Amino acid sequence: MLKQELLLAPSVLSANFAHLEQDIKRVESSGAKILHLDVMDGHFVPNISFGPAVVKTIRGITMLPLDVHLMIEKPDQYLEQFKDAGADILTVHAEACTHLHRTVSKIKELGMNAGVSINPATSLGTIKEILPFVDLLLVMSVNPGFGGQKFIETSLAKIKSLSTMITDQKLQTVIEVDGGIDTTTIQKVIAVGAHYLVAGNAVFGNGNIETNFTHLTTLMKK
Ligand code: DX5
Ligand code: ZN
């Protein structure tokens, strides 16, 4: 079971893949407790990133929990592969799953923490029924597919409502927020109840990984 704790989750999508191991070691030595891995298929989202083989390679580089965000169609076909690759949290998009409860159940049967994500245009009503069954609910605060996009401000009200839903139902669900998290938005999402804060560009973008990581985590404590 996951804990409702504040964590900065660096997204390696914005790392330099020419020296991925070095970039991962740098966030690790900066104090990262989790790594966010974005899998994109060119169908569910317009971009293609990487698949289970790269997740497995990363598993061989670090002991950090791997938070794998699947932005793919038909995720059911790949759940075992991501388990074998070493995923600790496996998140699927509600929009990509016809039988979401079945998919979430399968992820848990495989021994992983189950996450469900929703796009900016998807209402919280969509996840109301699945909420008691998931370990993590990932609110996209940009349209998924690319790093470095602008935070969609209306996500704040959505995160707040989700936080209330979780508290009212006495659940322990972790709220993760992904997209446009930087020094100007991180405190706002924390204030409305977010726990895991994904940051790609703000951590890896300019290459000053340690400075960026420390700055963001300092803001998280204020
Ligand atoms: C976007 C991905 C994100 C991405 C975030 O589709 O799901 O995880 O890496 O990037 P930033 O933090 O740059 O918005
Ligand atoms: Zn992501």
PDB file of C-alpha atoms and ligand atoms in Angstrom:
ATOM      1  CA  MET A   1       0.000   0.000   0.000  1.00  0.00           C
ATOM      2  CA  LEU A   2       1.202   3.502  -0.838  1.00  0.00           C
ATOM      3  CA  LYS A   3       1.442   6.285   1.703  1.00  0.00           C
ATOM      4  CA  GLN A   4      -0.179   9.696   1.312  1.00  0.00           C
ATOM      5  CA  GLU A   5       3.169  11.489   1.553  1.00  0.00           C
ATOM      6  CA  LEU A   6       4.600  14.406  -0.397  1.00  0.00           C
ATOM      7  CA  LEU A   7       7.032  13.125  -3.015  1.00  0.00           C
ATOM      8  CA  LEU A   8       8.677  14.744  -6.009  1.00  0.00           C
ATOM      9  CA  ALA A   9       8.596  12.211  -8.856  1.00  0.00           C
ATOM     10  CA  PRO A  10      11.142  13.103 -11.550  1.00  0.00           C
ATOM     11  CA  SER A  11       9.897  12.153 -15.018  1.00  0.00           C
ATOM     12  CA  VAL A  12      12.755  10.709 -17.047  1.00  0.00           C
ATOM     13  CA  LEU A  13      10.983  11.708 -20.260  1.00  0.00           C
ATOM     14  CA  SER A  14      12.892  14.992 -19.965  1.00  0.00           C
ATOM     15  CA  ALA A  15      16.211  13.348 -19.039  1.00  0.00           C
ATOM     16  CA  ASN A  16      19.040  13.083 -21.544  1.00  0.00           C
ATOM     17  CA  PHE A  17      18.846   9.533 -22.901  1.00  0.00           C
ATOM     18  CA  ALA A  18      22.446   9.733 -24.104  1.00  0.00           C
ATOM     19  CA  HIS A  19      23.372   9.509 -20.401  1.00  0.00           C
ATOM     20  CA  LEU A  20      20.209   8.260 -18.770  1.00  0.00           C
ATOM     21  CA  GLU A  21      22.017   6.287 -16.068  1.00  0.00           C
ATOM     22  CA  GLN A  22      23.943   9.370 -15.002  1.00  0.00           C
ATOM     23  CA  ASP A  23      20.775  11.514 -14.914  1.00  0.00           C
ATOM     24  CA  ILE A  24      18.975   8.892 -12.819  1.00  0.00           C
ATOM     25  CA  LYS A  25      21.905   8.674 -10.383  1.00  0.00           C
ATOM     26  CA  ARG A  26      21.823  12.462 -10.102  1.00  0.00           C
ATOM     27  CA  VAL A  27      18.149  12.602  -9.041  1.00  0.00           C
ATOM     28  CA  GLU A  28      18.783   9.681  -6.722  1.00  0.00           C
ATOM     29  CA  SER A  29      21.687  11.399  -4.995  1.00  0.00           C
ATOM     30  CA  SER A  30      19.580  14.586  -4.808  1.00  0.00           C
ATOM     31  CA  GLY A  31      17.112  12.648  -2.648  1.00  0.00           C
ATOM     32  CA  ALA A  32      14.490  11.285  -5.078  1.00  0.00           C
ATOM     33  CA  LYS A  33      12.360   8.521  -3.539  1.00  0.00           C
ATOM     34  CA  ILE A  34      10.528   7.521  -6.735  1.00  0.00           C
ATOM     35  CA  LEU A  35      10.953   7.727 -10.522  1.00  0.00           C
ATOM     36  CA  HIS A  36       8.146   8.459 -12.985  1.00  0.00           C
ATOM     37  CA  LEU A  37       8.340   6.648 -16.337  1.00  0.00           C
ATOM     38  CA  ASP A  38       6.113   7.754 -19.235  1.00  0.00           C
ATOM     39  CA  VAL A  39       5.191   5.074 -21.749  1.00  0.00           C
ATOM     40  CA  MET A  40       3.596   6.434 -24.948  1.00  0.00           C
ATOM     41  CA  ASP A  41       2.381   4.480 -27.959  1.00  0.00           C
ATOM     42  CA  GLY A  42       1.701   7.086 -30.657  1.00  0.00           C
ATOM     43  CA  HIS A  43      -2.021   6.165 -30.563  1.00  0.00           C
ATOM     44  CA  PHE A  44      -3.461   7.117 -27.179  1.00  0.00           C
ATOM     45  CA  VAL A  45      -1.149  10.132 -27.307  1.00  0.00           C
ATOM     46  CA  PRO A  46       0.495  11.653 -30.389  1.00  0.00           C
ATOM     47  CA  ASN A  47       4.015  10.903 -29.143  1.00  0.00           C
ATOM     48  CA  ILE A  48       6.036   7.671 -28.860  1.00  0.00           C
ATOM     49  CA  SER A  49       8.472   7.306 -25.946  1.00  0.00           C
ATOM     50  CA  PHE A  50       9.633   3.881 -24.775  1.00  0.00           C
ATOM     51  CA  GLY A  51       8.300   0.506 -23.693  1.00  0.00           C
ATOM     52  CA  PRO A  52       8.989  -2.345 -21.266  1.00  0.00           C
ATOM     53  CA  ALA A  53      12.564  -2.923 -22.479  1.00  0.00           C
ATOM     54  CA  VAL A  54      13.632   0.549 -21.337  1.00  0.00           C
ATOM     55  CA  VAL A  55      11.709   0.164 -18.057  1.00  0.00           C
ATOM     56  CA  LYS A  56      13.659  -3.060 -17.482  1.00  0.00           C
ATOM     57  CA  THR A  57      16.942  -1.314 -18.266  1.00  0.00           C
ATOM     58  CA  ILE A  58      16.080   1.422 -15.757  1.00  0.00           C
ATOM     59  CA  ARG A  59      15.166  -1.281 -13.204  1.00  0.00           C
ATOM     60  CA  GLY A  60      18.753  -2.494 -13.573  1.00  0.00           C
ATOM     61  CA  ILE A  61      20.133   0.989 -12.904  1.00  0.00           C
ATOM     62  CA  THR A  62      18.209   1.970  -9.748  1.00  0.00           C
ATOM     63  CA  MET A  63      16.485   0.546  -6.695  1.00  0.00           C
ATOM     64  CA  LEU A  64      13.988   3.441  -6.604  1.00  0.00           C
ATOM     65  CA  PRO A  65      10.299   2.502  -6.923  1.00  0.00           C
ATOM     66  CA  LEU A  66       9.265   2.787 -10.582  1.00  0.00           C
ATOM     67  CA  ASP A  67       6.022   4.674 -11.132  1.00  0.00           C
ATOM     68  CA  VAL A  68       5.041   3.657 -14.664  1.00  0.00           C
ATOM     69  CA  HIS A  69       2.448   5.827 -16.429  1.00  0.00           C
ATOM     70  CA  LEU A  70       0.953   4.030 -19.428  1.00  0.00           C
ATOM     71  CA  MET A  71      -0.343   6.401 -22.080  1.00  0.00           C
ATOM     72  CA  ILE A  72      -1.246   3.560 -24.394  1.00  0.00           C
ATOM     73  CA  GLU A  73      -4.301   1.953 -25.937  1.00  0.00           C
ATOM     74  CA  LYS A  74      -5.230  -1.584 -24.875  1.00  0.00           C
ATOM     75  CA  PRO A  75      -3.016  -1.555 -21.756  1.00  0.00           C
ATOM     76  CA  ASP A  76      -4.408  -4.967 -20.703  1.00  0.00           C
ATOM     77  CA  GLN A  77      -2.187  -6.603 -23.298  1.00  0.00           C
ATOM     78  CA  TYR A  78       0.976  -5.333 -21.605  1.00  0.00           C
ATOM     79  CA  LEU A  79       0.398  -5.575 -17.838  1.00  0.00           C
ATOM     80  CA  GLU A  80       2.525  -8.718 -17.353  1.00  0.00           C
ATOM     81  CA  GLN A  81       5.342  -7.260 -19.436  1.00  0.00           C
ATOM     82  CA  PHE A  82       5.529  -4.183 -17.243  1.00  0.00           C
ATOM     83  CA  LYS A  83       5.416  -6.317 -14.111  1.00  0.00           C
ATOM     84  CA  ASP A  84       8.308  -8.391 -15.478  1.00  0.00           C
ATOM     85  CA  ALA A  85      10.140  -5.185 -16.383  1.00  0.00           C
ATOM     86  CA  GLY A  86      10.039  -4.135 -12.712  1.00  0.00           C
ATOM     87  CA  ALA A  87       7.185  -1.622 -12.403  1.00  0.00           C
ATOM     88  CA  ASP A  88       6.098  -0.970  -8.803  1.00  0.00           C
ATOM     89  CA  ILE A  89       3.146   1.275  -9.606  1.00  0.00           C
ATOM     90  CA  LEU A  90       1.326   0.748 -12.889  1.00  0.00           C
ATOM     91  CA  THR A  91      -1.077   3.493 -13.963  1.00  0.00           C
ATOM     92  CA  VAL A  92      -3.533   3.165 -16.832  1.00  0.00           C
ATOM     93  CA  HIS A  93      -5.775   5.835 -18.320  1.00  0.00           C
ATOM     94  CA  ALA A  94      -9.499   5.553 -17.580  1.00  0.00           C
ATOM     95  CA  GLU A  95     -10.086   6.728 -21.172  1.00  0.00           C
ATOM     96  CA  ALA A  96      -8.150   3.735 -22.540  1.00  0.00           C
ATOM     97  CA  CYS A  97      -9.935   1.002 -20.558  1.00  0.00           C
ATOM     98  CA  THR A  98     -13.385  -0.387 -21.360  1.00  0.00           C
ATOM     99  CA  HIS A  99     -13.369  -2.637 -18.288  1.00  0.00           C
ATOM    100  CA  LEU A 100     -11.387  -0.512 -15.903  1.00  0.00           C
ATOM    101  CA  HIS A 101     -12.213  -2.580 -12.816  1.00  0.00           C
ATOM    102  CA  ARG A 102     -10.893  -5.697 -14.531  1.00  0.00           C
ATOM    103  CA  THR A 103      -7.692  -3.914 -15.529  1.00  0.00           C
ATOM    104  CA  VAL A 104      -7.119  -2.505 -12.033  1.00  0.00           C
ATOM    105  CA  SER A 105      -7.814  -5.930 -10.472  1.00  0.00           C
ATOM    106  CA  LYS A 106      -5.296  -7.559 -12.798  1.00  0.00           C
ATOM    107  CA  ILE A 107      -2.586  -5.007 -11.936  1.00  0.00           C
ATOM    108  CA  LYS A 108      -3.104  -5.776  -8.241  1.00  0.00           C
ATOM    109  CA  GLU A 109      -3.182  -9.534  -8.814  1.00  0.00           C
ATOM    110  CA  LEU A 110       0.190  -9.171 -10.475  1.00  0.00           C
ATOM    111  CA  GLY A 111       1.495  -7.626  -7.262  1.00  0.00           C
ATOM    112  CA  MET A 112       1.800  -3.998  -8.332  1.00  0.00           C
ATOM    113  CA  ASN A 113       0.145  -0.875  -6.971  1.00  0.00           C
ATOM    114  CA  ALA A 114      -2.661   0.161  -9.299  1.00  0.00           C
ATOM    115  CA  GLY A 115      -3.075   3.687 -10.577  1.00  0.00           C
ATOM    116  CA  VAL A 116      -5.752   5.276 -12.731  1.00  0.00           C
ATOM    117  CA  SER A 117      -5.198   8.507 -14.626  1.00  0.00           C
ATOM    118  CA  ILE A 118      -7.627  10.980 -16.150  1.00  0.00           C
ATOM    119  CA  ASN A 119      -7.051  13.573 -18.856  1.00  0.00           C
ATOM    120  CA  PRO A 120      -7.876  17.247 -18.317  1.00  0.00           C
ATOM    121  CA  ALA A 121     -11.229  16.902 -20.123  1.00  0.00           C
ATOM    122  CA  THR A 122     -12.315  13.827 -18.156  1.00  0.00           C
ATOM    123  CA  SER A 123     -14.670  14.409 -15.256  1.00  0.00           C
ATOM    124  CA  LEU A 124     -14.058  13.037 -11.760  1.00  0.00           C
ATOM    125  CA  GLY A 125     -17.412  11.259 -12.132  1.00  0.00           C
ATOM    126  CA  THR A 126     -15.600   8.808 -14.423  1.00  0.00           C
ATOM    127  CA  ILE A 127     -13.435   7.492 -11.581  1.00  0.00           C
ATOM    128  CA  LYS A 128     -15.971   7.694  -8.747  1.00  0.00           C
ATOM    129  CA  GLU A 129     -16.768   3.966  -8.797  1.00  0.00           C
ATOM    130  CA  ILE A 130     -13.170   2.776  -9.239  1.00  0.00           C
ATOM    131  CA  LEU A 131     -11.720   5.023  -6.526  1.00  0.00           C
ATOM    132  CA  PRO A 132     -12.041   2.502  -3.648  1.00  0.00           C
ATOM    133  CA  PHE A 133     -10.080  -0.052  -5.691  1.00  0.00           C
ATOM    134  CA  VAL A 134      -7.030   2.005  -6.674  1.00  0.00           C
ATOM    135  CA  ASP A 135      -3.853   2.905  -4.809  1.00  0.00           C
ATOM    136  CA  LEU A 136      -3.216   6.083  -6.783  1.00  0.00           C
ATOM    137  CA  LEU A 137      -5.252   8.528  -8.826  1.00  0.00           C
ATOM    138  CA  LEU A 138      -3.241  10.522 -11.353  1.00  0.00           C
ATOM    139  CA  VAL A 139      -4.717  13.848 -12.421  1.00  0.00           C
ATOM    140  CA  MET A 140      -3.235  15.073 -15.696  1.00  0.00           C
ATOM    141  CA  SER A 141      -2.721  18.812 -15.528  1.00  0.00           C
ATOM    142  CA  VAL A 142      -1.711  18.980 -19.209  1.00  0.00           C
ATOM    143  CA  ASN A 143      -2.910  16.951 -22.169  1.00  0.00           C
ATOM    144  CA  PRO A 144      -0.627  13.916 -22.047  1.00  0.00           C
ATOM    145  CA  GLY A 145       2.014  13.333 -24.687  1.00  0.00           C
ATOM    146  CA  PHE A 146       4.786  15.842 -24.167  1.00  0.00           C
ATOM    147  CA  GLY A 147       6.954  17.344 -21.456  1.00  0.00           C
ATOM    148  CA  GLY A 148       7.294  21.076 -20.950  1.00  0.00           C
ATOM    149  CA  GLN A 149       3.650  22.091 -21.408  1.00  0.00           C
ATOM    150  CA  LYS A 150       1.813  24.776 -19.474  1.00  0.00           C
ATOM    151  CA  PHE A 151      -0.112  23.776 -16.341  1.00  0.00           C
ATOM    152  CA  ILE A 152      -3.894  23.931 -16.813  1.00  0.00           C
ATOM    153  CA  GLU A 153      -5.107  26.036 -13.869  1.00  0.00           C
ATOM    154  CA  THR A 154      -8.575  24.429 -13.657  1.00  0.00           C
ATOM    155  CA  SER A 155      -6.795  21.253 -12.518  1.00  0.00           C
ATOM    156  CA  LEU A 156      -6.569  22.836  -9.066  1.00  0.00           C
ATOM    157  CA  ALA A 157     -10.325  22.701  -8.482  1.00  0.00           C
ATOM    158  CA  LYS A 158     -10.368  19.126  -9.776  1.00  0.00           C
ATOM    159  CA  ILE A 159      -7.595  18.024  -7.412  1.00  0.00           C
ATOM    160  CA  LYS A 160      -9.395  19.695  -4.523  1.00  0.00           C
ATOM    161  CA  SER A 161     -12.663  17.878  -5.311  1.00  0.00           C
ATOM    162  CA  LEU A 162     -10.791  14.597  -5.615  1.00  0.00           C
ATOM    163  CA  SER A 163      -9.119  15.184  -2.273  1.00  0.00           C
ATOM    164  CA  THR A 164     -12.539  15.749  -0.705  1.00  0.00           C
ATOM    165  CA  MET A 165     -13.918  12.570  -2.316  1.00  0.00           C
ATOM    166  CA  ILE A 166     -11.000  10.562  -0.885  1.00  0.00           C
ATOM    167  CA  THR A 167     -11.340  12.043   2.597  1.00  0.00           C
ATOM    168  CA  ASP A 168     -15.139  11.671   2.653  1.00  0.00           C
ATOM    169  CA  GLN A 169     -14.839   7.988   1.760  1.00  0.00           C
ATOM    170  CA  LYS A 170     -12.032   7.508   4.328  1.00  0.00           C
ATOM    171  CA  LEU A 171      -9.726   6.160   1.612  1.00  0.00           C
ATOM    172  CA  GLN A 172      -5.930   6.257   1.566  1.00  0.00           C
ATOM    173  CA  THR A 173      -5.637   6.921  -2.179  1.00  0.00           C
ATOM    174  CA  VAL A 174      -2.549   8.843  -3.256  1.00  0.00           C
ATOM    175  CA  ILE A 175      -3.222  11.861  -5.484  1.00  0.00           C
ATOM    176  CA  GLU A 176      -0.574  12.305  -8.163  1.00  0.00           C
ATOM    177  CA  VAL A 177      -0.406  15.348 -10.427  1.00  0.00           C
ATOM    178  CA  ASP A 178       1.428  15.332 -13.747  1.00  0.00           C
ATOM    179  CA  GLY A 179       2.143  18.131 -16.186  1.00  0.00           C
ATOM    180  CA  GLY A 180       3.498  21.647 -15.871  1.00  0.00           C
ATOM    181  CA  ILE A 181       4.721  21.231 -12.294  1.00  0.00           C
ATOM    182  CA  ASP A 182       7.460  23.789 -11.654  1.00  0.00           C
ATOM    183  CA  THR A 183       8.498  26.394  -9.099  1.00  0.00           C
ATOM    184  CA  THR A 184       5.376  28.468  -9.859  1.00  0.00           C
ATOM    185  CA  THR A 185       2.787  25.671  -9.583  1.00  0.00           C
ATOM    186  CA  ILE A 186       4.140  23.140  -7.087  1.00  0.00           C
ATOM    187  CA  GLN A 187       2.849  24.878  -3.962  1.00  0.00           C
ATOM    188  CA  LYS A 188      -0.583  25.434  -5.495  1.00  0.00           C
ATOM    189  CA  VAL A 189      -1.115  21.711  -6.171  1.00  0.00           C
ATOM    190  CA  ILE A 190       0.091  20.793  -2.695  1.00  0.00           C
ATOM    191  CA  ALA A 191      -2.323  23.324  -1.175  1.00  0.00           C
ATOM    192  CA  VAL A 192      -5.294  21.540  -2.789  1.00  0.00           C
ATOM    193  CA  GLY A 193      -4.231  18.072  -1.635  1.00  0.00           C
ATOM    194  CA  ALA A 194      -1.756  16.540  -4.107  1.00  0.00           C
ATOM    195  CA  HIS A 195       0.797  14.000  -2.797  1.00  0.00           C
ATOM    196  CA  TYR A 196       3.044  12.831  -5.653  1.00  0.00           C
ATOM    197  CA  LEU A 197       4.256  15.659  -7.883  1.00  0.00           C
ATOM    198  CA  VAL A 198       5.601  14.625 -11.262  1.00  0.00           C
ATOM    199  CA  ALA A 199       8.152  16.978 -12.773  1.00  0.00           C
ATOM    200  CA  GLY A 200      10.048  16.448 -16.014  1.00  0.00           C
ATOM    201  CA  ASN A 201      11.190  19.693 -17.515  1.00  0.00           C
ATOM    202  CA  ALA A 202      11.505  21.427 -14.143  1.00  0.00           C
ATOM    203  CA  VAL A 203      13.975  18.773 -12.943  1.00  0.00           C
ATOM    204  CA  PHE A 204      15.939  17.775 -16.056  1.00  0.00           C
ATOM    205  CA  GLY A 205      15.235  20.609 -18.497  1.00  0.00           C
ATOM    206  CA  ASN A 206      18.295  22.830 -18.157  1.00  0.00           C
ATOM    207  CA  GLY A 207      20.630  20.085 -16.959  1.00  0.00           C
ATOM    208  CA  ASN A 208      21.042  21.592 -13.466  1.00  0.00           C
ATOM    209  CA  ILE A 209      19.421  18.526 -11.957  1.00  0.00           C
ATOM    210  CA  GLU A 210      20.624  18.805  -8.333  1.00  0.00           C
ATOM    211  CA  THR A 211      19.837  22.519  -8.073  1.00  0.00           C
ATOM    212  CA  ASN A 212      16.396  22.061  -9.641  1.00  0.00           C
ATOM    213  CA  PHE A 213      15.522  19.091  -7.454  1.00  0.00           C
ATOM    214  CA  THR A 214      16.620  20.845  -4.264  1.00  0.00           C
ATOM    215  CA  HIS A 215      14.778  24.044  -5.156  1.00  0.00           C
ATOM    216  CA  LEU A 216      11.513  22.185  -5.833  1.00  0.00           C
ATOM    217  CA  THR A 217      11.730  20.073  -2.680  1.00  0.00           C
ATOM    218  CA  THR A 218      12.460  23.180  -0.609  1.00  0.00           C
ATOM    219  CA  LEU A 219       9.302  24.803  -1.968  1.00  0.00           C
ATOM    220  CA  MET A 220       7.364  21.633  -1.076  1.00  0.00           C
ATOM    221  CA  LYS A 221       8.231  22.127   2.595  1.00  0.00           C
ATOM    222  CA  LYS A 222       7.055  25.750   2.758  1.00  0.00           C
TER     223      LYS A 222
HETATM  224  C1  DX5 B   1       3.199  14.101 -20.094  1.00  0.00           C
HETATM  225  C2  DX5 B   1       3.834  13.108 -19.166  1.00  0.00           C
HETATM  226  C3  DX5 B   1       4.558  13.766 -18.063  1.00  0.00           C
HETATM  227  C4  DX5 B   1       5.688  14.649 -18.489  1.00  0.00           C
HETATM  228  C5  DX5 B   1       5.620  15.832 -17.593  1.00  0.00           C
HETATM  229  O1  DX5 B   1       2.362  13.475 -20.968  1.00  0.00           O
HETATM  230  O2  DX5 B   1       2.866  12.238 -18.605  1.00  0.00           O
HETATM  231  O3  DX5 B   1       4.962  12.867 -17.058  1.00  0.00           O
HETATM  232  O4  DX5 B   1       6.951  14.066 -18.401  1.00  0.00           O
HETATM  233  O5  DX5 B   1       6.487  16.782 -18.068  1.00  0.00           O
HETATM  234  P1  DX5 B   1       6.574  18.248 -17.470  1.00  0.00           P
HETATM  235  O6  DX5 B   1       6.867  18.125 -16.021  1.00  0.00           O
HETATM  236  O7  DX5 B   1       7.721  18.825 -18.240  1.00  0.00           O
HETATM  237  O8  DX5 B   1       5.274  18.932 -17.760  1.00  0.00           O
HETATM  238 ZN    ZN B   2       3.472  11.001 -16.754  1.00  0.00          ZN
END
